[in-house]
CSV table of C-alpha atoms in Angstrom, one decimal:
chain,number,residue,atom,x,y,z
A,1,MET,CA,-212.3,136.5,-72.6
A,2,ALA,CA,-213.2,132.9,-71.7
A,3,GLY,CA,-216.1,132.8,-69.3
A,4,ARG,CA,-217.4,136.2,-70.0
A,5,PRO,CA,-221.0,136.5,-71.2
A,6,HIS,CA,-221.7,137.5,-74.8
A,7,GLY,CA,-224.7,139.2,-76.1
A,8,PHE,CA,-226.4,141.5,-78.7
A,9,MET,CA,-227.3,145.1,-78.6
A,10,LEU,CA,-230.8,145.2,-80.1
A,11,GLY,CA,-231.5,147.6,-82.9
A,12,TYR,CA,-231.2,148.0,-86.7
A,13,GLY,CA,-234.0,145.5,-87.1
A,14,LEU,CA,-232.9,142.9,-84.5
A,15,ALA,CA,-235.5,142.5,-81.7
A,16,CYS,CA,-236.1,140.1,-78.9
A,17,TRP,CA,-239.1,138.7,-77.0
A,18,ASP,CA,-237.7,138.2,-73.4
A,19,LEU,CA,-239.8,135.6,-71.6
A,20,ASP,CA,-239.0,135.3,-67.9
A,21,ASN,CA,-239.9,132.4,-65.6
A,22,VAL,CA,-241.9,130.6,-68.3
A,23,ILE,CA,-240.5,127.1,-68.0
A,24,ASP,CA,-241.6,125.2,-64.9
A,25,ASP,CA,-239.6,122.7,-62.8
A,26,ASP,CA,-240.8,119.8,-65.1
A,27,GLY,CA,-239.6,121.7,-68.2
A,28,VAL,CA,-243.2,122.5,-69.3
A,29,LEU,CA,-243.6,125.8,-71.1
A,30,HIS,CA,-246.3,128.1,-69.7
A,31,ASP,CA,-249.3,128.8,-71.9
A,32,ASP,CA,-248.5,132.5,-72.5
A,33,ALA,CA,-245.0,131.7,-73.7
A,34,ASP,CA,-246.3,129.0,-75.9
A,35,GLN,CA,-248.7,131.5,-77.5
A,36,VAL,CA,-245.8,133.9,-78.2
A,37,LEU,CA,-243.8,131.1,-79.9
A,38,ARG,CA,-246.9,130.1,-82.0
A,39,GLU,CA,-247.5,133.7,-83.0
A,40,VAL,CA,-243.8,134.4,-83.9
A,41,GLY,CA,-243.6,131.0,-85.7
A,42,ASP,CA,-241.1,130.9,-88.6
A,43,ALA,CA,-240.2,134.6,-88.0
A,44,ALA,CA,-238.0,133.5,-85.1
A,45,VAL,CA,-234.3,133.9,-86.0
A,46,TRP,CA,-233.1,132.1,-82.8
A,47,VAL,CA,-234.8,130.8,-79.7
A,48,GLU,CA,-232.7,130.0,-76.6
A,49,ARG,CA,-233.0,129.4,-72.9
A,50,SER,CA,-231.9,132.3,-70.8
A,51,MET,CA,-229.2,132.2,-68.2
A,52,SER,CA,-231.6,131.2,-65.5
A,53,GLY,CA,-232.8,128.2,-67.5
A,54,ARG,CA,-236.4,129.1,-66.8
A,55,GLY,CA,-236.8,131.8,-69.4
A,56,LEU,CA,-236.5,132.2,-73.2
A,57,HIS,CA,-235.1,134.7,-75.6
A,58,VAL,CA,-236.9,134.7,-78.9
A,59,PHE,CA,-234.9,136.8,-81.5
A,60,VAL,CA,-236.8,138.2,-84.5
A,61,TRP,CA,-236.3,140.8,-87.2
A,62,GLY,CA,-238.6,143.6,-86.2
A,63,ASP,CA,-239.0,147.0,-84.7
A,64,GLY,CA,-241.7,148.9,-82.7
A,65,ASP,CA,-242.0,150.2,-79.2
A,66,ALA,CA,-240.9,148.2,-76.2
A,67,ARG,CA,-243.6,146.3,-74.4
A,68,VAL,CA,-242.8,145.3,-70.8
A,69,GLY,CA,-244.9,142.9,-68.8
A,70,GLU,CA,-244.5,140.8,-65.7
A,71,HIS,CA,-243.1,137.7,-67.6
A,72,ILE,CA,-243.1,138.7,-71.3
A,73,SER,CA,-241.4,141.7,-72.7
A,74,TYR,CA,-240.5,142.9,-76.2
A,75,TYR,CA,-237.5,145.0,-77.0
A,76,SER,CA,-236.3,146.3,-80.4
A,77,ARG,CA,-233.6,148.9,-79.6
A,78,SER,CA,-231.3,150.2,-76.9
A,79,ARG,CA,-231.3,147.0,-75.0
A,80,PHE,CA,-228.4,144.5,-74.5
A,81,ILE,CA,-229.4,140.8,-74.3
A,82,VAL,CA,-226.9,138.3,-72.9
A,83,VAL,CA,-227.1,135.1,-74.9
A,84,THR,CA,-226.4,131.6,-73.7
A,85,GLY,CA,-226.2,129.6,-77.0
A,86,ASN,CA,-228.5,127.0,-75.3
A,87,ARG,CA,-231.0,126.6,-78.2
A,88,TYR,CA,-234.6,125.8,-77.2
A,89,ARG,CA,-236.4,123.3,-79.3
A,90,ARG,CA,-240.1,122.5,-78.8
């Protein structure tokens, strides 16, 4: 199984903010993504860089309807998120 991606199926309380293309070439986080991290705060279970290195996955305990935007989406069920284990620290 080495080299195969791992991930989580969201649901049963595990949700994820999926932030795409929110880290620029200099490693600076875009304002919208920074706002999500501030609002989530200590409720974040795990924050990691996505496979592209330019996005973030912010895992939280939550539910609610999916919200899909151009760069920022929220999913709480019936969605598989591939994880990298590359923890993001501010």
